[in-house]
Short mmCIF file of C-alpha atoms in Angstrom, two decimals:
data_model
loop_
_atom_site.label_atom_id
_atom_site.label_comp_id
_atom_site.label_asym_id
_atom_site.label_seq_id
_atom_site.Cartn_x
_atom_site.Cartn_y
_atom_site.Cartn_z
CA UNK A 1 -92.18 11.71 50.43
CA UNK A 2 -93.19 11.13 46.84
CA UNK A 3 -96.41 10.24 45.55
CA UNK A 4 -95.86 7.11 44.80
CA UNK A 5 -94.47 6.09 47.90
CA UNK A 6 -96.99 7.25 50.14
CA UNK A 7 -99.18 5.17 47.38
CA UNK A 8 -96.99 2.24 48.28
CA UNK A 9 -97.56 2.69 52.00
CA UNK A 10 -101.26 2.84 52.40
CA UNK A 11 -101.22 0.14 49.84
CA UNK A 12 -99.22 -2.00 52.03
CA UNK A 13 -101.04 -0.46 55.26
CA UNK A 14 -104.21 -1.46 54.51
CA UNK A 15 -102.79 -5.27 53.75
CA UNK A 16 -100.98 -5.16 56.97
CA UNK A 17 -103.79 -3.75 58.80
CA UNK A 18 -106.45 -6.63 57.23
CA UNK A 19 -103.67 -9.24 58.04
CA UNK A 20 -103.20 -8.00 61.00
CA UNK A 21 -107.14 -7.66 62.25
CA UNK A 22 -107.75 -11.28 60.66
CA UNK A 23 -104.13 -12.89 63.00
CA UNK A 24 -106.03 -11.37 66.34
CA UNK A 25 -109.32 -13.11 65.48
CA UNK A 26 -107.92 -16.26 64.61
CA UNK A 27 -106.33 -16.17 68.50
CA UNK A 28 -109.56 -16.36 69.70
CA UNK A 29 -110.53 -19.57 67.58
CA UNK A 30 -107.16 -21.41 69.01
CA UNK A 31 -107.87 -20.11 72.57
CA UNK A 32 -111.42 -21.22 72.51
CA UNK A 33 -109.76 -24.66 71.27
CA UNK A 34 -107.61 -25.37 74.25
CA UNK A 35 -109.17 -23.47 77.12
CA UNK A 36 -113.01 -23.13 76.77
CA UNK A 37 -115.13 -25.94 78.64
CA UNK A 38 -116.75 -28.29 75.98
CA UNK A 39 -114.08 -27.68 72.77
CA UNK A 40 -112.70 -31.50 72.91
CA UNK A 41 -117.00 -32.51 73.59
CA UNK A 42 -118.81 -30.20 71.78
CA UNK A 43 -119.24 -28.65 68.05
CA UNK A 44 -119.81 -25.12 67.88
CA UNK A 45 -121.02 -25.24 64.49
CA UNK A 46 -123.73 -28.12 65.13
CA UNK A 47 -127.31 -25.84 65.56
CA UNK A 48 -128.72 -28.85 67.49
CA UNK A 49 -126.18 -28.26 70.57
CA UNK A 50 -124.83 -25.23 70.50
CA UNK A 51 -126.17 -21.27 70.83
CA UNK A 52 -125.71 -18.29 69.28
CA UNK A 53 -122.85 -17.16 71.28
CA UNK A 54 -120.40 -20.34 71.11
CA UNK A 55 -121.46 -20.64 67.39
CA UNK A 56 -120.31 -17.13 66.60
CA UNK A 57 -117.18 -17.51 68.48
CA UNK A 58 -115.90 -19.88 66.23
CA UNK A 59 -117.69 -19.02 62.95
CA UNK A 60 -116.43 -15.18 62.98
CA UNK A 61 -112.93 -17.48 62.80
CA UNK A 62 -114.00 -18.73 59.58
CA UNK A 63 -112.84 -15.47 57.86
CA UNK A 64 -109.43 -16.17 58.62
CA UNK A 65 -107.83 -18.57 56.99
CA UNK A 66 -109.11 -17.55 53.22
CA UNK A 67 -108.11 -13.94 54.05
CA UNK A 68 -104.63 -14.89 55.31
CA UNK A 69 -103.94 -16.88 52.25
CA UNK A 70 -105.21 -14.80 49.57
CA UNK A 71 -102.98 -11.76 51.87
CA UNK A 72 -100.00 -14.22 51.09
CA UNK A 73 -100.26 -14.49 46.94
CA UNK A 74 -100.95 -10.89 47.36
CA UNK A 75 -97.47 -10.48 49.51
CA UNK A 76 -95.77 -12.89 46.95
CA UNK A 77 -96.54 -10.70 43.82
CA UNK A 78 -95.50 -7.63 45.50
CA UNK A 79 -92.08 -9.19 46.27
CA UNK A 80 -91.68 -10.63 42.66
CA UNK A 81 -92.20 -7.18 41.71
CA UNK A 82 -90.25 -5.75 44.09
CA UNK A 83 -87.22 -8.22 43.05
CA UNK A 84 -88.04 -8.13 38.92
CA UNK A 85 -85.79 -11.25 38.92
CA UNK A 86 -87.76 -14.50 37.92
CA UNK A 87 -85.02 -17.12 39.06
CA UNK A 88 -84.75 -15.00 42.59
CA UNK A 89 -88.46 -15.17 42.97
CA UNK A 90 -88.85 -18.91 42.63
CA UNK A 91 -85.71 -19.54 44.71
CA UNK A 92 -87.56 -17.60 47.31
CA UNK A 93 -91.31 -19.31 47.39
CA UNK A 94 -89.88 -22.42 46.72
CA UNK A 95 -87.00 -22.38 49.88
CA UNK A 96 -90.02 -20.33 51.90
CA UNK A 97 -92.48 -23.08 51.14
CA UNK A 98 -90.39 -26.06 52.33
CA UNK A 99 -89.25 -23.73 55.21
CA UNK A 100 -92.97 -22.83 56.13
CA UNK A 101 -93.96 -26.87 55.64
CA UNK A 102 -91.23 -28.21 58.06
CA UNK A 103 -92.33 -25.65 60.30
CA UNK A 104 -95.77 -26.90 60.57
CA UNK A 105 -94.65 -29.86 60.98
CA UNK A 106 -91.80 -29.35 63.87
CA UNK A 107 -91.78 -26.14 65.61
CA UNK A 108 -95.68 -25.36 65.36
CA UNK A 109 -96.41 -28.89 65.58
CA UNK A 110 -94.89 -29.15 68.96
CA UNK A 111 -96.46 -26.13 70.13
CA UNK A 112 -100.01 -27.58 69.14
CA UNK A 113 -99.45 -30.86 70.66
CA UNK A 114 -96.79 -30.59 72.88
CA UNK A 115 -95.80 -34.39 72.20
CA UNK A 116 -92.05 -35.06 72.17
CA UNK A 117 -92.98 -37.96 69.97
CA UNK A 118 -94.60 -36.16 67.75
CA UNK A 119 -97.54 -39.20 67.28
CA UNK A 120 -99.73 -36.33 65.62
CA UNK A 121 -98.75 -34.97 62.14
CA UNK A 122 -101.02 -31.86 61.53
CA UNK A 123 -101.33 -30.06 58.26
CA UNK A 124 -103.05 -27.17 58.38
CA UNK A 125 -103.07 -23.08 57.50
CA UNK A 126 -99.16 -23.00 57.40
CA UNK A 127 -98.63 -26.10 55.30
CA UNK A 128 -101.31 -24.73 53.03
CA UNK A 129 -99.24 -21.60 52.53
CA UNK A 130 -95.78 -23.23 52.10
CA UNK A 131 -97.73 -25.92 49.48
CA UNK A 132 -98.85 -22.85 47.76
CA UNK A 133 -95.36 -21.33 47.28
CA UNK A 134 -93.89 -24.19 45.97
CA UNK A 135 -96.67 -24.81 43.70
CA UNK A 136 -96.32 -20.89 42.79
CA UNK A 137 -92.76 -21.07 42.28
CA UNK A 138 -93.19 -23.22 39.07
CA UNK A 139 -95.53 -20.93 37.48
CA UNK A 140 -94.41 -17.47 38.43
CA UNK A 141 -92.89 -17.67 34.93
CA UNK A 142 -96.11 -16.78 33.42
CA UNK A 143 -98.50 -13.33 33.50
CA UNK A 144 -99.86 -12.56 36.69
CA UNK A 145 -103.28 -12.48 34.52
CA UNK A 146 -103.10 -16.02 33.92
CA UNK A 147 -102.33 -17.43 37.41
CA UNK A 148 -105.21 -15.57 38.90
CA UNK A 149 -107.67 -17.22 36.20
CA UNK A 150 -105.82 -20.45 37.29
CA UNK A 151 -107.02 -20.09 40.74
CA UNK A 152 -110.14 -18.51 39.92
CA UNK A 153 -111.40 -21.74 38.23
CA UNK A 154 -110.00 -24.15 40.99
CA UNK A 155 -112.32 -22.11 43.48
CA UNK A 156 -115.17 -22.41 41.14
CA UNK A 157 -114.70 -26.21 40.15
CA UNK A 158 -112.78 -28.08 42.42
CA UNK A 159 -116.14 -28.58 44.38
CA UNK A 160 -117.41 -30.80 41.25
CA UNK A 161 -114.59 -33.31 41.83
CA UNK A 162 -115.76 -36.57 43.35
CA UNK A 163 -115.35 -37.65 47.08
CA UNK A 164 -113.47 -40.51 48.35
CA UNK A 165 -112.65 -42.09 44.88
CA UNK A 166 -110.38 -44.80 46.55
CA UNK A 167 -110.24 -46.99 49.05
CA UNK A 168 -110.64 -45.77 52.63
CA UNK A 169 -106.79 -46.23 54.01
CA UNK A 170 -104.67 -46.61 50.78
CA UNK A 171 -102.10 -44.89 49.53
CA UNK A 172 -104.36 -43.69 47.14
CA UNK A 173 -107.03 -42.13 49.39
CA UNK A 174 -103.92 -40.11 51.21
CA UNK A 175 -102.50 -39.13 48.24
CA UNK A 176 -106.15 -37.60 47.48
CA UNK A 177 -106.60 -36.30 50.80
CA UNK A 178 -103.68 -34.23 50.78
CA UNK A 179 -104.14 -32.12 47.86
CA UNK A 180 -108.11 -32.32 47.59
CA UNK A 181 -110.08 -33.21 50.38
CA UNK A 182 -108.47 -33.49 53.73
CA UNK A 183 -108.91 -36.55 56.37
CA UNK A 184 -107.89 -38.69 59.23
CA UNK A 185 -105.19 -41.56 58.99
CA UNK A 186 -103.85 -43.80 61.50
CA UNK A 187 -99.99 -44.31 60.96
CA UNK A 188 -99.58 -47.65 63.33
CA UNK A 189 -101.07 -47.94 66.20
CA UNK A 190 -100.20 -44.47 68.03
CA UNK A 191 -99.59 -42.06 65.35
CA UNK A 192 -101.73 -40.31 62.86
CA UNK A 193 -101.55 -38.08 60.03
CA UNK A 194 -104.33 -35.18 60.17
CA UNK A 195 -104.96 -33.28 56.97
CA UNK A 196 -107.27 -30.35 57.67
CA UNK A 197 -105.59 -28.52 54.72
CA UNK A 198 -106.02 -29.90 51.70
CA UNK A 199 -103.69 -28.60 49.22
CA UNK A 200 -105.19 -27.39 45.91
CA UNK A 201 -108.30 -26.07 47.31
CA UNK A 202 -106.09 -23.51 49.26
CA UNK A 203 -103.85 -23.41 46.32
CA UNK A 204 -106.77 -21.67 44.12
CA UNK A 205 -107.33 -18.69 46.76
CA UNK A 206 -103.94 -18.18 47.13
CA UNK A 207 -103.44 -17.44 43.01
CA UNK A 208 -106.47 -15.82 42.93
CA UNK A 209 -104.47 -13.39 45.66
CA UNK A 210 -101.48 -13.59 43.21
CA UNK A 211 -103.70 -12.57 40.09
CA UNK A 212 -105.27 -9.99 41.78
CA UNK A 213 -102.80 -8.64 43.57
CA UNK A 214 -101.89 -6.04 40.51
CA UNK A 215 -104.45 -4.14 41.39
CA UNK A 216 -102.21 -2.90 44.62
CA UNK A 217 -100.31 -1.22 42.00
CA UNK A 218 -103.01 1.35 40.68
CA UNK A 219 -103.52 4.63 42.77
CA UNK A 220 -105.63 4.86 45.57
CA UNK A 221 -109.02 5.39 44.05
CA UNK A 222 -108.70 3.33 41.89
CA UNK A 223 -107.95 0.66 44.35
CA UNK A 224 -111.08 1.32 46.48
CA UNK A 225 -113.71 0.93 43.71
CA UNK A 226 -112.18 -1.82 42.38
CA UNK A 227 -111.97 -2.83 46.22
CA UNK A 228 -115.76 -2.29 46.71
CA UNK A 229 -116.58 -4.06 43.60
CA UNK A 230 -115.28 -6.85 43.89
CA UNK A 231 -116.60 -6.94 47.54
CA UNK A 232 -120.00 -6.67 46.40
CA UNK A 233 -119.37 -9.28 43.66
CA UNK A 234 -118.39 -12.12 46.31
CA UNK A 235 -121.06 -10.89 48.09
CA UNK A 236 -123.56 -11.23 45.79
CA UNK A 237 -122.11 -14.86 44.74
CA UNK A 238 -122.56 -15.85 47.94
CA UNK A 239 -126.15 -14.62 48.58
CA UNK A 240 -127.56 -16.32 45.16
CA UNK A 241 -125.93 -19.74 45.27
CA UNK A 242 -126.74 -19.73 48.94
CA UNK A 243 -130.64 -18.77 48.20
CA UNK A 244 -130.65 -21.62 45.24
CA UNK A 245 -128.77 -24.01 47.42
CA UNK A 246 -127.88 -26.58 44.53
CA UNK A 247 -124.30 -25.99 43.89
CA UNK A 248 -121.08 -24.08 45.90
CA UNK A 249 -121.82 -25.60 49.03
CA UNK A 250 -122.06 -29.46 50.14
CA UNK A 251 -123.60 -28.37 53.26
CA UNK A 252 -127.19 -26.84 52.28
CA UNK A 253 -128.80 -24.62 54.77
CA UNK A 254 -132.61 -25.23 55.79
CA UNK A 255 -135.46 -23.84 57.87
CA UNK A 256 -134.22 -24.15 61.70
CA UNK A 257 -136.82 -23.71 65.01
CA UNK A 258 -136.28 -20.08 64.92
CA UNK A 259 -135.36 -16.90 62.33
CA UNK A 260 -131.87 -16.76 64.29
CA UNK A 261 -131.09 -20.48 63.58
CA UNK A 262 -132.63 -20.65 60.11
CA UNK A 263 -129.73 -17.21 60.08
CA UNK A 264 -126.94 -19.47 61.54
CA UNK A 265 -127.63 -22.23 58.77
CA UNK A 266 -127.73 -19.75 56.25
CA UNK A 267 -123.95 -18.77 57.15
CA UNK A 268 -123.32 -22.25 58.71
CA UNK A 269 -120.16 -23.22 55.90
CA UNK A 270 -117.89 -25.63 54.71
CA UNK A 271 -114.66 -24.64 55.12
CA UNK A 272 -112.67 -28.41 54.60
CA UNK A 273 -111.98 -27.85 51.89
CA UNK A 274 -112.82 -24.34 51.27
CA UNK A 275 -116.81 -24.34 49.60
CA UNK A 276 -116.95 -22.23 46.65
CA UNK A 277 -119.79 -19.92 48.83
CA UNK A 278 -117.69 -19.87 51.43
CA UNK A 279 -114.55 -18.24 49.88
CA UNK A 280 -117.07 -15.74 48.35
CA UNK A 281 -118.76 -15.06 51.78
CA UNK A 282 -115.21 -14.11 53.66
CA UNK A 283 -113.36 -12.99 50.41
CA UNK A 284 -116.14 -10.39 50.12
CA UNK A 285 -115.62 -8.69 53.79
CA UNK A 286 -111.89 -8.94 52.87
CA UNK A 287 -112.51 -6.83 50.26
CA UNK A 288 -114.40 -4.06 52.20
CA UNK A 289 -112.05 -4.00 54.94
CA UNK A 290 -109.59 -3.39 52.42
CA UNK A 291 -111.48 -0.86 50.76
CA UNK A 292 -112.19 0.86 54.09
CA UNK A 293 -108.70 0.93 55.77
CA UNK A 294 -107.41 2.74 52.68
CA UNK A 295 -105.31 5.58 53.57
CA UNK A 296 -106.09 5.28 56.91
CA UNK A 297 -103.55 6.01 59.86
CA UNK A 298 -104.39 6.09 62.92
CA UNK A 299 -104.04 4.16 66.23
CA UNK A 300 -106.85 1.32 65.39
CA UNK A 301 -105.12 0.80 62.04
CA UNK A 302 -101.86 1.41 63.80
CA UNK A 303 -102.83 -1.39 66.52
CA UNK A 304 -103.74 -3.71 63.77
CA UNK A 305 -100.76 -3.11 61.52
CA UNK A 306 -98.11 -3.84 64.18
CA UNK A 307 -99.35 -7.60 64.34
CA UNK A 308 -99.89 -7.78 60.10
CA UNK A 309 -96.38 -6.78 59.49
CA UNK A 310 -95.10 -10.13 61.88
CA UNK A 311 -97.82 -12.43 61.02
CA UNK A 312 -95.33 -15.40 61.82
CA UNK A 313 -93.94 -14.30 64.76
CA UNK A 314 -97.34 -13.57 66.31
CA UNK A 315 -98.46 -17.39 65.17
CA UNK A 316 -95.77 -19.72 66.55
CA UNK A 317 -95.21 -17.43 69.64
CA UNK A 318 -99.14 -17.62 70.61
CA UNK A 319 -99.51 -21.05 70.46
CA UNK A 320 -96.72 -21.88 72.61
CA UNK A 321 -98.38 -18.90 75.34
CA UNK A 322 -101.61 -20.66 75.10
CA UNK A 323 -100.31 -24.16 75.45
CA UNK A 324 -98.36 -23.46 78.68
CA UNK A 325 -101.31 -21.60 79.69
CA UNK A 326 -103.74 -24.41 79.39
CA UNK A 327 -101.39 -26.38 81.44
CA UNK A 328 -101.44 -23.38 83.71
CA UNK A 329 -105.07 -23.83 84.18
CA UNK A 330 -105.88 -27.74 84.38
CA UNK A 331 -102.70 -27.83 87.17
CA UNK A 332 -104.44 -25.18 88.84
CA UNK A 333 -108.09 -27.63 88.26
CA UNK A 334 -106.83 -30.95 89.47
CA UNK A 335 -105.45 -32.30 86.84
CA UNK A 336 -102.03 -34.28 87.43
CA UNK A 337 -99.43 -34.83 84.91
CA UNK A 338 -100.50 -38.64 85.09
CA UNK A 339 -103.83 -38.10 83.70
CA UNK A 340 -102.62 -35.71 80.71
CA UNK A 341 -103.43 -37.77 77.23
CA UNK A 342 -101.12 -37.46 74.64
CA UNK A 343 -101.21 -38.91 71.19
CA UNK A 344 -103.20 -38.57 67.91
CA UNK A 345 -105.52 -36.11 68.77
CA UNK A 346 -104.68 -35.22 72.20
CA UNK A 347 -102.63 -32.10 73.13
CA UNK A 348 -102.65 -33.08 76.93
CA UNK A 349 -106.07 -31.98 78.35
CA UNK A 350 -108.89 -34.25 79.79
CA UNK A 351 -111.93 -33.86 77.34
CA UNK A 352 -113.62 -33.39 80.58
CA UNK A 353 -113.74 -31.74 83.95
CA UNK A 354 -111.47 -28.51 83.20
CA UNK A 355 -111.73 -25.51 80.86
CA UNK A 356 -113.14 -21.64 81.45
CA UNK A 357 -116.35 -20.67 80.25
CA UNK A 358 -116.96 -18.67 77.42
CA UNK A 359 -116.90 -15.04 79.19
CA UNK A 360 -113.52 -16.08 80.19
CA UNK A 361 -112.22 -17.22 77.14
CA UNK A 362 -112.87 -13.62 75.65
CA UNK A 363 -111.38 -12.03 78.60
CA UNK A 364 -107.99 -14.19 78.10
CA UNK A 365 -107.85 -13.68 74.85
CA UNK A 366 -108.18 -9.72 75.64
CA UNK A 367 -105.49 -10.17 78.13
CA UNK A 368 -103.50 -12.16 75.23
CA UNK A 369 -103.47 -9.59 72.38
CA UNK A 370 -102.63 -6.80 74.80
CA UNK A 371 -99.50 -8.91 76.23
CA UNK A 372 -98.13 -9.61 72.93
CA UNK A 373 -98.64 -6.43 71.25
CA UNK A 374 -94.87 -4.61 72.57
CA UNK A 375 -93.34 -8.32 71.51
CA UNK A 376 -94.87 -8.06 68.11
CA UNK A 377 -94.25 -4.04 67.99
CA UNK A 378 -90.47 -4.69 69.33
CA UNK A 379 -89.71 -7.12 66.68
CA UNK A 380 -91.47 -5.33 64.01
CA UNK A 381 -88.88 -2.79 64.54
CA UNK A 382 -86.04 -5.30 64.63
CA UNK A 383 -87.45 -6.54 61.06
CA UNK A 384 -87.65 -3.07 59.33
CA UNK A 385 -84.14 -2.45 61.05
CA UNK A 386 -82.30 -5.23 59.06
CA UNK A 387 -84.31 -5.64 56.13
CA UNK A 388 -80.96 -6.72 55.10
CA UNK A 389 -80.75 -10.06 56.74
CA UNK A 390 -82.22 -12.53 54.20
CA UNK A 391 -83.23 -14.98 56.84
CA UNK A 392 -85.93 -12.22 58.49
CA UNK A 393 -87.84 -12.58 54.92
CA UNK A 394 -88.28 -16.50 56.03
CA UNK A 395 -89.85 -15.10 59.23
#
């Protein structure tokens, strides 16, 4: 093998591997949101009702959506390089961002809801993405340079803008929460429209992944200092806005009853939309994690890899296993079909009554990873088998 292939594949390992590690976290935040006890009753975030435990359950989640998207402007410079054809690379994001946007709303919205009227429109971390694309697809004309700064300053700004400028329930004030700040409408009186991904927040961490992603293309050490640095620039970001606590965050942290709380406020972010300390915070472990699985290979990274390279497989095919499962368990509790809610906000599970603790939610979501691991490794395969088939790149 030459050199620089085998620079090519622990380049691409160590994405795969950090994609990978971030899709089996995330499981465990959509687990905990169907199965565990108080989700529908309680917020895990909220230091006045929750503990340490439930807390870091869901905020270790946090890391994944940010990671995932910058991973995919990363992915999407690599394949316009990989092409060197400007007119095939924007027919590509912008085909693969209407594809990933109907998918949200159909086949993953189905899976999340499991409502053959489909009363609840969700966008969220895959209508983000497929946003991004087609937003990407009219600049990919210009240098990679430039489209990082692009999304560089919409990270650092976009937190200035102003909230609800119009009025609450006009077209206006959807139009606003779609690509800035995210919200709940009613459409009628049994559907709703639930933005938890606003667009250009997203948008600006997914260029920033686009800009930076040029750095892939250096060798290896090069790579990992530029790696650490930037790591410990986020880092550092993070730890001084989040000390002066005047700007980056809406959310300010404060003195709590104990060290360990006044720790969880510290940490305690807003992700919708994305803060500007908050990207820093889980950019900055992205960038170790990078840094460390550099030229690694072997059966962690391996393990971790195998779900990175079939990031959408793995995400349509475990929501579906967790829905049924949930079903699974409140048959199993009591519950009959009768007294399943469906509609806006309802994915057919009392708020009440069923669940499994938390324990349990770990060990299912244990059991979860292991079970899909010879799916995800078998079509991995199938993928690297018929690289040929253009519709596998939509996948």
């Amino acid at each position: 093998m030459s050199q620089t292939s085998t620079s090519t594949t622990g380049r691409l390992s160590a994405i795969d591997f950090t994609r990978g590690l971030v899709i089996v976290i995330m499981a465990l935040d959509h687990i905990r949101d169907l199965l565990h006890t108080t989700s529908l009753t309680q917020q895990p975030l909220d230091l006045a009702t929750t503990t340490p435990a439930l807390f870091m359950t869901r905020w270790i989640t946090h890391f994944c959506a940010p990671v995932f998207i910058f991973l995919a402007g990363v992915s999407a410079y690599l394949m316009s390089r990989r092409q060197n054809n400007v007119s095939e690379t924007r027919r590509f994001l912008f085909t693969r961002g209407l594809w990933l946007i109907f998918l949200e709303i159909t086949i993953i919205g189905f899976a999340i809801w499991f409502d053959l009227k489909f009363r609840s429109v969700l966008f969220q971390v895959i209508f983000a993405i497929g946003s991004g694309f087609v937003i990407l697809s009219a600049l990919v004309k210009l240098p990679s340079k430039i489209i990082g700064f692009m999304g560089l300053a919409i990270v650092l700004l976009h937190g200035v803008l102003p909230l609800h400028p119009f009025a609450k329930g006009s077209a206006g004030a959807v139009v606003w929460a779609i690509f800035f700040e995210g919200g709940f409408f009613n459409l009628g009186s049994d559907r709703a429209l639930i933005i938890i991904y606003s667009i250009i927040p997203w948008l600006g961490i997914l260029l920033c992944g686009f800009g930076f992603a040029k750095v892939f293309e250096r060798d290896a050490p090069s790579r990992r200092k530029i790696l650490l640095r930037s790591g410990l620039s986020c880092l550092l970001v993070f730890i001084i806005l989040r000390i002066i606590n005047l700007y980056g965050d809406p959310k300010p942290w404060s003195p709590q009853v104990s060290f360990l709380y006044s720790l969880l406020s510290f940490i305690n972010l807003s992700k919708y939309p994305p803060s500007l300390v908050y990207t820093a915070m889980t950019l900055s472990v992205m960038f170790f994690v990078l840094c460390i699985a550099e030229g690694k290979n072997n059966r962690l990274t391996g393990f971790f890899i195998t779900y990175g390279r079939v990031p959408m497989f793995f995400y349509v095919l475990h929501w579906y296993i967790i829905h049924i499962s949930m079903f699974v368990m409140i048959i199993l509790q009591g519950v009959t079909w009768e007294q399943m809610p469906f509609g806006p906000w309802n994915f057919g599970r009392p708020k009440e009554g069923v669940g499994l603790e938390l324990p349990y939610v770990y060990v299912y979501w244990i059991c979860l990873i292991i079970c899909m691991y010879p799916l995800c490794r078998w079509y991995g395969k199938y993928k690297a088998a018929n690289g040929q088939k253009k519709w596998l790149g939509y996948l």
